Amino acid sequence: MSEDFNLPVGPFHPLLEEAEYFKITLDGEKVKEIEMETGWMHRAIEKLSESNTFDQTIFLVERICGICSASHPFACVNALEDIGNVEIPLRARYIRSLIGEMERIHSHLLWLGLAGHFIGYDTLWMWAWKYREPILEVIELITGNRNHYGVFRIGGVRKDYDISLNTRVNEVMDMLEKKLSMVAKAAMDDPVLKSRLCGVGILTKEDAINYCATGPTARASGVAIDVRKDEPYAAYDLLDFDIIVREEGDVFAKTVVRILEMLESIKMVRQIIERLRKISGPIYNDVAEIPAGEGIGRHEAPRGEVFHYIRSDGSNRPIRHKIRAPSYVNIPTYEVSCPGMNLSDVMITLASVDPCYCCTERSVKLFDSKGTEIAQNLLELSQRKTDRLIDELGESELWKLL
Amino acid sequence: MASEEHENDVLNELKEKIKMLLSKKKRVYFKVESENIVEVAKYLFEKGLRLSTISALENYEGFELIYHFSDDKSGMYYCPKVFIPLDDPKVPSIANNIAGAKWIEREIGELFGVVFVKHPEPKPLLLEDNPKIPKNPLRVKRREHE
Amino acid sequence: MGVYNRILKKSLWVFHMSASPCNNCDIEVLDLLTPGYDLERFGIKLVGSIRHADVLLITGMGGCKISERVVRLYNQAPKPVFVVAVGTCPIGGATFKDSYSRCGPLDKLIPVNLYIPGCPPKPEAMIEGLLKLLGRLD
């Protein structure tokens, strides 16, 4: 009988971008127990929200998480519209869904890359993130920012979709579909990857239900829940898509669910931009005030169900704003999915629920030293500088200088 | 309407234990006495409903705990509300039946100072070892004489 | 310092640290390393330990629980170490400036060499910032 060994992981660990602390109790190589300490990212958003007006709150909740930065405002406006029974115009509904789906694609690609990184498959990381870049570019074309879109408002959206972007969006979607099936084939048929992921970190259906898991974590364990189908909001009742469900519950199933979901999202984006061509009209309804009352809003974020509960007393501020991010219910499933595994499999199991421990401005102009605005691509500038130095000094001199 | 029938279906057996507060499109709020909440939560959970979260808020009468149960088949929300007094904030824990409530109750216990009786792991979740944090930061600040 | 700087300039090793951010800057920092921007061509690379690092790159508003660790990590870093604050949060707190859990701004805790504002800063802005840091080493 070997002695138990406590292994601390974090708060700063090379594999975690975010600070998080895990206490893993080991018996030899086998994990006996895992305990997690949170609070490193606590920013008191629920309290801050009480001192902000409803319009400001939407911008605040956008900054809960930088990866799913459309999810929280989405759920927040849904909650506010639930209080006031606000109807939103059709065009705004489609634009909201468009942003939501774009975000799902980039978030799942991000996860795919990080998952590859966690198991030491850095090629997958570089691939996935390379193909994520055009998506961010398209999002920037549509909303004006790579992340933190700022398009949601009570009663509609702030920014209209420009139909002339359709060509570019279609181009990117075509490229992505092709590349994604390539990545999917390379990743899903790889025997090494399969033996690394299959049967690892199994979350049974009973546990998924008992821990109230949501999103891909639940769907990979055979629990077919998806807010987009269960309680359709925005334009999801008008779109044609499927819920991806897998029964196995292991890390591989979660990977498959996410890859197939991306393809569903691509399908939805194509439908939306095609229909936006024909739908005209306003993009928001003016909402004069939010009446007293309580409202629940939710949104199927890339990681699961985002839940917002807002209580209003008729003034312009919420008196209570409860936020429940999807990772909050998905992370405790570690308690059942990790014990019994080898230590080397823990990291990928932790990553498999796509934990966002944080869920838990842009108009900066760049000026050079003379005060003229640098609006060009800075990459280009840096390359030009290198070229200039080569011209002035010659390449061999430049290397000496460096 | 289909959703109303369904609602009656779910809540019929609980009739003696609940007091209807508000029922609107896809949302039902009802009052439950704090000693009954474990039973009500267990009943709803066994009906196949999922606990989304528990919201706590403080007003002049006391604390209000709102349990959000989501029926994923119909998109309905069943929200039992428990009212507990400010000077003796105690409520039975539902975490023994629903594992997903563990973290949620720990967080409320720490942010509001509500005591969950018989919680399996009664320790703080977020603010442990945090040097500057006020005690129960989400409580409403009142002046001394009030 | 001349020789040291000349060598340092060739390969800045960066330790990335998140002090209660919203994750956005962190992801954009990682984005810099991937083929879209590929910061490694300037010799800049992320390392797993502060003891190997020349640059301490910090995002986030500086929550109270984490700020203690920020100071500890700064003390552990081999000097000279350049501290880079990415995003508006470590500079002014952004939307979180009234949070009860905030111990920032960052320069109250440790000396900061370079600020890159933005919420989040564009990757191009971060490259510009880091190149400026390289320029300072001349």
XYZ file of C-alpha atoms in Angstrom:
686
model
C 0.000 0.000 0.000
C 1.635 3.146 -1.146
C 1.319 6.416 0.630
C -0.989 9.129 -0.696
C 0.711 12.014 -2.357
C -0.679 15.488 -2.739
C 0.187 17.215 -5.984
C -0.555 20.896 -6.249
C -1.290 22.256 -9.724
C -1.377 26.005 -10.117
C -2.356 28.740 -9.601
C 0.169 29.474 -12.329
C 0.795 26.434 -14.415
C 2.390 26.334 -17.858
C -0.666 24.718 -19.361
C -3.281 26.984 -17.862
C -3.718 30.430 -19.317
C -5.838 31.320 -16.372
C -4.886 31.077 -12.732
C -6.484 28.109 -11.084
C -5.450 25.824 -8.277
C -6.051 22.078 -8.149
C -5.110 19.771 -5.334
C -4.732 16.265 -6.706
C -4.421 13.363 -4.287
C -2.473 10.520 -5.850
C -2.045 6.886 -5.013
C 0.930 5.966 -7.135
C -0.020 7.146 -10.622
C -3.745 6.895 -9.986
C -5.807 9.899 -9.047
C -7.788 9.376 -5.857
C -9.365 12.723 -5.393
C -9.307 16.152 -6.956
C -10.129 19.348 -5.225
C -10.261 22.779 -6.721
C -9.736 26.186 -5.258
C -11.400 29.043 -7.073
C -11.634 32.744 -6.564
C -8.481 33.871 -8.323
C -10.618 35.449 -10.985
C -13.312 36.864 -8.734
C -14.154 40.313 -10.018
C -17.421 41.024 -8.190
C -19.390 41.542 -11.375
C -22.732 40.786 -9.735
C -22.123 43.585 -7.251
C -20.845 45.983 -9.905
C -23.909 45.314 -11.999
C -26.118 46.691 -9.241
C -24.420 50.069 -9.540
C -24.683 50.242 -13.328
C -27.642 51.156 -15.481
C -29.203 48.488 -17.676
C -27.406 49.755 -20.756
C -24.065 49.764 -18.960
C -24.735 46.312 -17.541
C -24.730 44.830 -21.031
C -21.210 46.164 -21.603
C -20.115 44.982 -18.186
C -21.327 41.416 -18.629
C -19.638 41.309 -22.010
C -16.403 41.537 -20.062
C -17.117 38.499 -17.922
C -15.406 36.381 -20.494
C -13.407 37.318 -23.515
C -13.942 34.107 -25.436
C -17.693 33.879 -25.207
C -18.187 37.611 -25.172
C -21.494 37.434 -27.044
C -23.034 34.876 -24.696
C -23.378 36.944 -21.574
C -24.858 40.055 -23.210
C -27.111 37.733 -25.203
C -28.499 36.133 -22.051
C -28.637 39.514 -20.323
C -30.772 41.149 -23.032
C -32.950 38.030 -23.095
C -33.544 38.463 -19.362
C -34.301 42.167 -19.700
C -36.684 41.465 -22.559
C -38.343 38.791 -20.438
C -39.067 41.434 -17.763
C -40.466 43.951 -20.194
C -42.005 41.492 -22.700
C -40.147 43.295 -25.468
C -40.553 42.093 -29.042
C -37.548 42.466 -31.281
C -37.540 42.948 -35.063
C -36.895 39.962 -37.308
C -33.711 41.371 -38.771
C -32.255 41.906 -35.307
C -33.139 38.331 -34.385
C -31.158 37.014 -37.331
C -28.179 39.266 -36.633
C -28.110 38.100 -33.019
C -28.066 34.475 -34.106
C -25.354 35.239 -36.642
C -23.052 36.648 -33.958
C -23.878 33.752 -31.654
C -22.978 31.132 -34.235
C -19.824 32.879 -35.406
C -18.719 32.936 -31.830
C -19.446 29.239 -31.420
C -17.212 28.437 -34.380
C -14.276 30.475 -33.127
C -14.663 29.244 -29.565
C -14.785 25.573 -30.548
C -11.767 26.035 -32.815
C -9.962 27.651 -29.923
C -10.816 24.695 -27.712
C -9.741 22.198 -30.353
C -6.375 23.894 -30.598
C -5.864 24.057 -26.852
C -6.917 20.441 -26.437
C -4.272 19.502 -28.980
C -1.739 21.588 -27.055
C -2.661 19.854 -23.784
C -1.927 16.395 -25.139
C 1.270 17.550 -26.786
C -0.125 17.676 -30.307
C 0.965 21.197 -31.159
C 0.343 20.745 -34.881
C -3.365 20.607 -34.158
C -3.033 23.755 -32.076
C -1.384 25.680 -34.892
C -3.854 24.361 -37.451
C -6.952 25.158 -35.475
C -5.758 28.628 -34.572
C -4.703 29.378 -38.110
C -8.205 28.681 -39.353
C -9.683 30.610 -36.450
C -8.024 33.791 -37.667
C -10.290 34.324 -40.754
C -13.345 33.911 -38.512
C -12.116 36.663 -36.243
C -11.461 38.785 -39.298
C -15.046 38.291 -40.482
C -16.373 39.047 -37.006
C -14.344 42.234 -37.081
C -15.861 43.141 -40.439
C -19.361 42.583 -39.091
C -19.138 44.057 -35.601
C -16.049 46.228 -35.665
C -14.075 44.253 -33.110
C -12.319 40.930 -32.887
C -13.692 40.227 -29.432
C -16.089 42.154 -27.204
C -18.481 42.880 -30.018
C -20.779 45.374 -28.303
C -23.656 44.716 -30.681
C -26.377 43.805 -28.220
C -28.909 46.268 -26.897
C -32.301 45.972 -25.295
C -34.829 45.547 -28.092
C -32.421 44.642 -30.864
C -28.851 45.126 -31.993
C -26.619 48.169 -32.305
C -24.998 47.478 -35.593
C -26.548 46.446 -38.883
C -25.186 43.671 -41.025
C -23.852 44.836 -44.365
C -25.089 42.541 -47.153
C -21.982 43.250 -49.227
C -20.022 41.171 -46.709
C -21.853 38.034 -47.857
C -19.184 37.124 -50.384
C -16.398 37.275 -47.847
C -18.403 35.386 -45.214
C -19.264 32.679 -47.734
C -15.630 32.430 -48.777
C -14.514 31.962 -45.199
C -17.266 29.430 -44.508
C -16.304 27.386 -47.591
C -12.652 27.462 -46.623
C -13.486 26.498 -43.069
C -15.748 23.630 -44.025
C -13.024 22.157 -46.184
C -10.274 22.622 -43.634
C -12.452 21.450 -40.798
C -13.201 18.151 -42.471
C -9.472 17.831 -43.088
C -8.686 18.494 -39.431
C -11.537 16.253 -38.352
C -10.210 13.414 -40.456
C -6.653 13.940 -39.299
C -7.670 14.181 -35.676
C -10.509 11.697 -35.472
C -8.913 8.874 -37.445
C -5.534 9.204 -35.827
C -4.883 5.967 -33.900
C -2.530 7.720 -31.472
C -5.057 10.391 -30.682
C -7.792 7.805 -30.333
C -5.839 5.754 -27.853
C -5.064 8.948 -25.954
C -8.652 10.191 -25.767
C -11.028 7.223 -25.993
C -12.249 5.990 -22.637
C -10.524 8.838 -20.784
C -12.387 10.991 -18.283
C -15.751 9.342 -18.667
C -18.725 11.276 -17.371
C -21.712 8.972 -17.164
C -25.199 10.122 -18.044
C -26.357 9.814 -14.416
C -23.492 11.967 -13.212
C -24.085 14.514 -15.953
C -27.699 14.830 -14.812
C -26.818 14.841 -11.132
C -24.213 17.541 -11.578
C -26.617 19.508 -13.805
C -24.013 19.697 -16.581
C -24.873 21.671 -19.708
C -23.649 22.185 -23.232
C -21.230 19.882 -25.058
C -20.242 18.308 -21.730
C -23.795 17.058 -21.227
C -24.434 16.312 -24.887
C -21.340 14.096 -25.087
C -22.786 12.081 -22.196
C -26.104 11.451 -23.915
C -28.135 14.262 -22.349
C -29.834 15.957 -25.276
C -30.247 19.501 -24.006
C -29.776 22.629 -26.033
C -31.416 25.926 -25.191
C -31.605 26.776 -28.883
C -34.080 23.932 -29.362
C -35.673 23.750 -25.926
C -36.682 27.368 -25.614
C -35.994 29.013 -28.979
C -34.962 32.631 -28.819
C -33.539 35.014 -31.433
C -33.938 33.304 -34.829
C -33.213 29.750 -33.738
C -36.798 28.572 -34.261
C -36.542 29.628 -37.914
C -33.257 27.899 -38.625
C -32.624 24.345 -39.625
C -30.019 22.589 -37.483
C -29.447 19.431 -35.492
C -28.299 18.820 -31.953
C -25.229 16.627 -31.809
C -25.468 13.981 -29.102
C -22.984 11.266 -28.224
C -23.414 8.536 -25.657
C -19.833 7.699 -24.652
C -19.097 10.593 -22.314
C -15.317 10.449 -22.733
C -12.980 13.159 -23.966
C -13.114 11.837 -27.513
C -16.906 12.156 -27.574
C -16.611 15.748 -26.427
C -14.153 16.453 -29.225
C -16.460 14.888 -31.800
C -19.470 16.823 -30.496
C -17.585 20.100 -30.815
C -16.247 19.400 -34.298
C -19.681 18.401 -35.603
C -21.280 21.387 -33.899
C -18.970 23.678 -35.807
C -20.234 22.194 -39.067
C -23.823 22.796 -37.875
C -22.909 26.390 -37.089
C -21.440 26.860 -40.555
C -24.743 25.595 -41.954
C -26.650 28.088 -39.834
C -24.418 31.037 -40.770
C -25.037 30.273 -44.457
C -28.809 30.191 -43.907
C -28.750 33.434 -41.945
C -26.757 35.508 -44.400
C -28.897 34.216 -47.253
C -32.103 35.260 -45.478
C -30.729 38.616 -44.345
C -30.589 39.519 -48.016
C -34.397 39.511 -48.180
C -35.271 40.818 -44.751
C -35.227 44.546 -44.322
C -36.585 46.739 -41.592
C -35.359 48.234 -38.347
C -32.666 46.586 -36.271
C -34.056 47.654 -32.907
C -37.238 48.688 -31.162
C -36.981 51.592 -28.784
C -37.524 50.536 -25.216
C -38.397 53.439 -22.961
C -38.123 51.696 -19.607
C -37.814 48.365 -17.930
C -40.791 47.800 -15.610
C -40.535 46.350 -12.121
C -40.364 42.596 -12.168
C -38.089 39.645 -12.600
C -36.781 37.967 -15.693
C -34.810 34.924 -16.706
C -32.695 34.935 -19.817
C -30.527 32.229 -21.199
C -28.415 31.477 -24.194
C -26.666 28.379 -25.456
C -23.069 29.543 -25.283
C -20.293 27.445 -26.825
C -19.717 25.911 -23.387
C -23.320 25.397 -22.359
C -26.238 27.281 -20.944
C -25.607 30.827 -19.745
C -28.209 31.859 -17.228
C -29.056 35.398 -16.142
C -31.647 36.340 -13.571
C -32.438 40.022 -13.221
C -34.707 41.670 -10.669
C -35.784 45.191 -11.428
C -37.671 47.605 -9.167
C -38.676 49.912 -11.998
C -35.635 52.162 -11.725
C -32.842 52.170 -14.288
C -30.625 49.748 -12.362
C -31.024 46.082 -11.523
C -31.410 45.412 -7.817
C -30.086 41.899 -8.263
C -28.329 40.387 -11.214
C -27.504 36.714 -10.848
C -25.145 35.255 -13.418
C -24.518 31.562 -13.861
C -21.888 30.739 -16.434
C -21.830 27.273 -18.030
C -18.408 26.355 -16.652
C -19.751 26.861 -13.150
C -21.802 23.674 -13.377
C -19.449 21.833 -15.732
C -16.267 22.209 -13.685
C -17.524 20.299 -10.586
C -17.903 17.203 -12.779
C -14.122 16.788 -12.308
C -14.979 15.241 -8.967
C -16.411 12.210 -10.733
C -14.581 12.126 -14.044
C -10.991 12.368 -12.758
C -10.652 9.807 -9.915
C -9.284 6.463 -11.038
C -7.330 7.849 -13.971
C -3.661 8.197 -14.579
C -2.144 11.523 -13.686
C -1.137 12.127 -17.288
C -4.778 12.015 -18.375
C -5.954 14.546 -15.821
C -4.948 17.630 -17.777
C -6.924 16.745 -20.876
C -9.914 15.765 -18.750
C -9.787 19.111 -17.027
C -9.603 20.773 -20.406
C -12.327 18.640 -21.946
C -15.214 20.595 -20.442
C -13.682 23.722 -22.000
C -13.389 25.433 -18.660
C -13.558 29.165 -18.725
C -12.373 30.247 -15.327
C -13.150 33.804 -16.035
C -16.802 33.193 -16.740
C -16.858 32.004 -14.057
C -12.758 49.215 -25.947
C -11.583 49.383 -28.722
C -11.129 52.547 -30.650
C -7.553 52.917 -29.695
C -5.737 54.775 -32.371
C -2.080 54.139 -32.733
C 0.198 57.086 -33.237
C 3.839 57.043 -34.109
C 6.396 59.315 -32.472
C 5.553 62.248 -34.763
C 1.900 62.061 -33.913
C 0.648 60.772 -37.227
C -1.855 58.015 -37.044
C -0.712 54.541 -37.998
C -3.729 53.016 -39.569
C -1.917 50.517 -41.711
C -1.240 47.022 -40.740
C 1.495 47.048 -38.159
C 2.816 43.744 -39.384
C 3.427 45.358 -42.724
C 5.175 48.216 -40.985
C 7.485 45.902 -39.105
C 8.290 43.981 -42.258
C 8.975 47.228 -44.071
C 11.324 48.283 -41.304
C 13.234 45.029 -41.657
C 13.441 45.536 -45.422
C 14.707 49.082 -44.948
C 17.390 47.936 -42.545
C 18.479 45.256 -44.979
C 18.712 47.863 -47.725
C 20.699 50.242 -45.549
C 23.034 47.813 -43.893
C 22.994 44.690 -45.976
C 21.710 41.436 -44.601
C 24.969 40.206 -43.103
C 25.452 43.479 -41.203
C 21.920 43.247 -39.889
C 22.523 39.821 -38.450
C 25.617 41.106 -36.684
C 23.554 43.940 -35.269
C 20.929 41.563 -34.000
C -52.496 25.421 -24.108
C -50.002 22.603 -23.971
C -47.540 24.299 -21.690
C -50.205 25.122 -19.078
C -51.393 21.537 -18.922
C -47.836 20.419 -18.479
C -47.349 22.942 -15.722
C -50.378 21.587 -13.863
C -49.066 18.106 -14.349
C -45.791 18.898 -12.687
C -47.172 20.976 -9.857
C -50.344 18.975 -9.039
C -48.750 16.766 -6.457
C -47.189 19.700 -4.688
C -50.413 21.620 -4.235
C -50.418 21.683 -0.420
C -46.811 22.729 -0.161
C -46.721 25.661 -2.563
C -48.358 29.044 -2.937
C -48.523 30.388 -6.469
C -46.946 33.820 -6.817
C -46.695 34.530 -10.506
C -47.244 32.602 -13.669
C -46.361 34.043 -17.023
C -45.224 32.768 -20.381
C -42.881 29.832 -19.694
C -42.064 31.045 -16.168
C -43.736 29.932 -12.923
C -42.799 31.397 -9.549
C -44.195 29.921 -6.356
C -43.560 30.201 -2.650
C -42.305 27.283 -0.592
C -41.753 27.161 3.167
C -38.093 26.624 3.980
C -38.672 23.276 5.725
C -40.326 21.892 2.573
C -37.710 22.948 0.056
C -35.679 19.730 0.178
C -38.765 17.698 -0.595
C -39.945 20.046 -3.353
C -36.510 20.206 -4.946
C -36.170 16.445 -4.821
C -39.591 16.005 -6.383
C -38.867 18.445 -9.208
C -35.429 16.938 -9.823
C -36.836 13.430 -10.025
C -39.400 14.667 -12.550
C -36.430 15.192 -14.856
C -35.961 18.890 -14.300
C -32.510 20.399 -14.216
C -31.369 22.815 -11.538
C -30.057 25.838 -13.395
C -28.961 27.772 -10.369
C -30.094 29.360 -7.140
C -30.365 33.142 -6.990
C -30.246 34.855 -3.644
C -31.223 38.417 -2.932
C -31.719 40.557 0.109
C -34.592 42.912 0.733
C -36.065 44.566 3.808
C -38.074 41.541 4.933
C -35.241 39.075 4.634
C -33.395 36.902 2.192
C -35.086 35.460 -0.819
C -33.715 32.289 -2.393
C -35.003 31.464 -5.847
C -34.353 27.959 -7.118
C -34.481 27.827 -10.902
C -35.581 24.452 -12.224
C -35.561 24.149 -15.980
C -37.767 21.709 -17.829
C -35.701 21.104 -20.929
C -38.472 19.334 -22.801
C -40.877 22.260 -22.789
C -38.598 25.221 -22.048
C -40.523 25.986 -18.833
C -38.917 27.403 -15.713
C -40.228 26.382 -12.296
C -38.943 28.682 -9.620
C -39.694 27.838 -5.987
C -38.978 30.808 -3.746
C -37.932 30.498 -0.138
C -38.128 33.482 2.185
C -35.920 33.426 5.253
C -35.494 36.053 7.990
C -32.444 38.329 8.163
C -31.535 37.546 11.772
C -31.640 33.755 11.428
C -30.702 32.927 7.831
C -30.943 29.158 7.808
C -32.232 26.888 5.075
C -31.886 23.122 4.559
C -29.354 22.169 1.921
C -30.477 20.388 -1.239
C -26.920 19.449 -2.200
C -27.269 15.961 -0.727
C -29.824 15.115 -3.391
C -28.505 17.256 -6.244
C -24.730 17.280 -6.581
C -24.864 20.298 -8.876
C -26.119 22.472 -6.023
C -22.934 22.035 -3.995
C -20.964 24.924 -5.433
C -24.023 27.116 -5.805
C -24.873 26.816 -2.107
C -21.285 27.338 -1.048
C -21.169 30.550 -3.030
C -24.425 31.899 -1.623
C -23.350 30.945 1.876
C -20.246 33.000 1.467
C -21.563 36.020 -0.419
C -24.734 36.457 1.648
C -24.004 34.644 4.893
C -26.922 32.242 4.465
C -26.359 29.004 6.373
C -27.207 25.828 4.486
C -28.003 23.194 7.101
C -26.467 19.747 6.472
C -24.419 20.860 3.477
C -21.867 18.131 2.653
C -18.913 20.534 2.383
C -19.684 23.765 4.199
C -16.685 25.904 3.294
C -16.216 29.085 1.279
C -15.781 28.852 -2.474
C -14.551 32.131 -3.892
C -13.192 34.422 -1.246
C -11.008 32.116 0.829
C -7.559 33.590 1.573
C -8.571 36.831 -0.013
C -7.030 39.563 2.123
C -9.178 42.605 1.406
C -12.665 41.269 0.881
C -15.484 42.441 3.160
C -17.547 39.800 4.922
C -20.584 38.762 2.880
C -19.941 41.372 0.163
C -23.280 41.055 -1.584
C -25.280 42.013 1.505
C -26.988 45.401 1.304
C -25.083 48.016 3.261
C -27.318 49.499 5.974
C -26.654 52.261 8.412
C -26.096 51.234 12.020
C -29.351 52.612 13.481
C -31.577 50.826 11.005
C 24.532 46.489 -19.947
C 25.300 46.840 -23.658
C 26.327 43.261 -24.269
C 23.544 41.898 -22.126
C 20.923 43.933 -23.947
C 22.242 42.876 -27.314
C 21.883 39.253 -26.364
C 18.532 39.804 -24.672
C 17.159 41.476 -27.747
C 17.628 38.360 -29.803
C 15.349 36.262 -27.703
C 12.898 37.727 -25.262
C 11.381 34.962 -23.205
C 7.972 35.849 -21.940
C 6.141 34.519 -18.929
C 2.453 35.118 -19.285
C 0.417 35.653 -16.183
C -3.250 36.394 -15.744
C -4.309 38.468 -12.773
C -8.124 38.375 -12.861
C -8.607 39.234 -16.532
C -11.614 38.478 -18.699
C -9.506 36.001 -20.654
C -9.624 38.055 -23.794
C -6.141 39.514 -23.671
C -4.803 36.092 -22.698
C -6.267 34.516 -25.775
C -4.991 37.339 -27.957
C -1.514 36.842 -26.479
C -1.674 33.165 -27.399
C -2.966 34.213 -30.786
C 0.289 36.066 -31.360
C 2.189 32.796 -31.225
C 0.092 31.023 -33.822
C 0.572 31.228 -37.598
C -1.616 34.304 -38.038
C 0.935 36.587 -36.369
C 3.816 34.335 -35.442
C 5.682 36.374 -32.903
C 8.375 33.744 -32.617
C 10.042 35.168 -35.719
C 11.205 38.036 -33.504
C 12.684 35.521 -31.106
C 9.917 36.044 -28.597
C 8.555 32.931 -26.989
C 6.395 31.905 -24.074
C 8.055 29.953 -21.287
C 6.537 27.890 -18.529
C 8.508 29.229 -15.605
C 9.149 32.706 -14.338
C 12.761 31.723 -13.586
C 13.439 31.502 -17.320
C 11.690 34.705 -18.249
C 12.949 38.116 -19.334
C 9.493 39.613 -19.662
C 6.595 39.312 -17.269
C 3.438 39.887 -19.247
C 0.428 40.620 -17.072
C -3.225 40.890 -17.988
C -6.208 41.577 -15.789
C -7.389 43.998 -13.159
C -5.349 42.525 -10.290
C -7.753 40.824 -7.924
C -6.780 40.841 -4.262
C -6.250 37.116 -4.028
C -3.954 37.023 -7.027
C -2.036 40.253 -6.413
C -0.057 38.659 -3.609
C 1.113 36.006 -6.067
C 1.915 38.678 -8.643
C 4.322 40.318 -6.233
C 5.794 36.957 -5.265
C 6.375 35.997 -8.885
C 7.940 39.368 -9.616
C 10.357 38.825 -6.753
C 11.212 35.370 -8.053
C 12.010 36.617 -11.536
C 15.702 36.972 -12.424
C 16.470 40.661 -12.793
C 16.417 42.648 -14.975
C 12.861 41.703 -15.834
C 10.591 43.825 -17.965
C 6.986 44.052 -16.873
C 4.428 44.507 -19.631
C 0.826 45.336 -18.760
C -1.561 44.227 -21.491
C -5.051 45.664 -21.727
C -6.880 48.481 -20.001
C -7.547 46.465 -16.847
C -4.043 46.544 -15.299
C -3.784 50.232 -16.170
C -7.051 51.683 -14.964
C -9.335 48.817 -14.088
C -11.670 49.348 -17.064
C -15.229 48.350 -16.131
C -14.004 46.718 -12.950
C -12.497 49.805 -11.368
C -15.021 49.896 -8.504
C -14.844 46.206 -7.752
C -14.405 45.256 -4.092
C -12.039 42.536 -5.187
C -9.523 44.812 -6.907
C -6.062 45.594 -5.555
C -4.767 47.236 -8.705
C -3.706 49.234 -10.619
C -0.749 47.067 -11.399
C 1.884 49.770 -10.949
C 0.860 50.030 -7.304
C 2.068 46.459 -6.849
C 5.161 46.211 -9.040
C 7.017 48.590 -11.386
C 5.721 48.437 -14.948
C 7.875 49.075 -18.017
C 5.358 49.008 -20.818
C 1.633 49.585 -21.064
C -0.400 48.300 -23.996
C -3.910 49.737 -23.657
C -7.016 48.433 -25.356
C -9.897 46.190 -24.473
C -8.469 43.957 -25.808
C -5.500 45.477 -27.643
C -5.306 44.279 -31.216
C -2.537 41.768 -31.846
C -0.883 44.375 -34.048
C -0.838 46.766 -31.111
C 0.792 44.139 -28.935
C 3.460 43.510 -31.567
C 4.066 47.250 -31.801
C 4.400 47.392 -28.038
C 6.839 44.526 -27.821
C 8.878 45.917 -30.702
C 9.056 49.200 -28.818
C 10.423 47.280 -25.875
C 13.032 45.754 -28.185
C 13.782 49.251 -29.457
C 14.392 50.447 -25.907
C 17.059 47.808 -25.498
C 19.266 49.454 -28.124
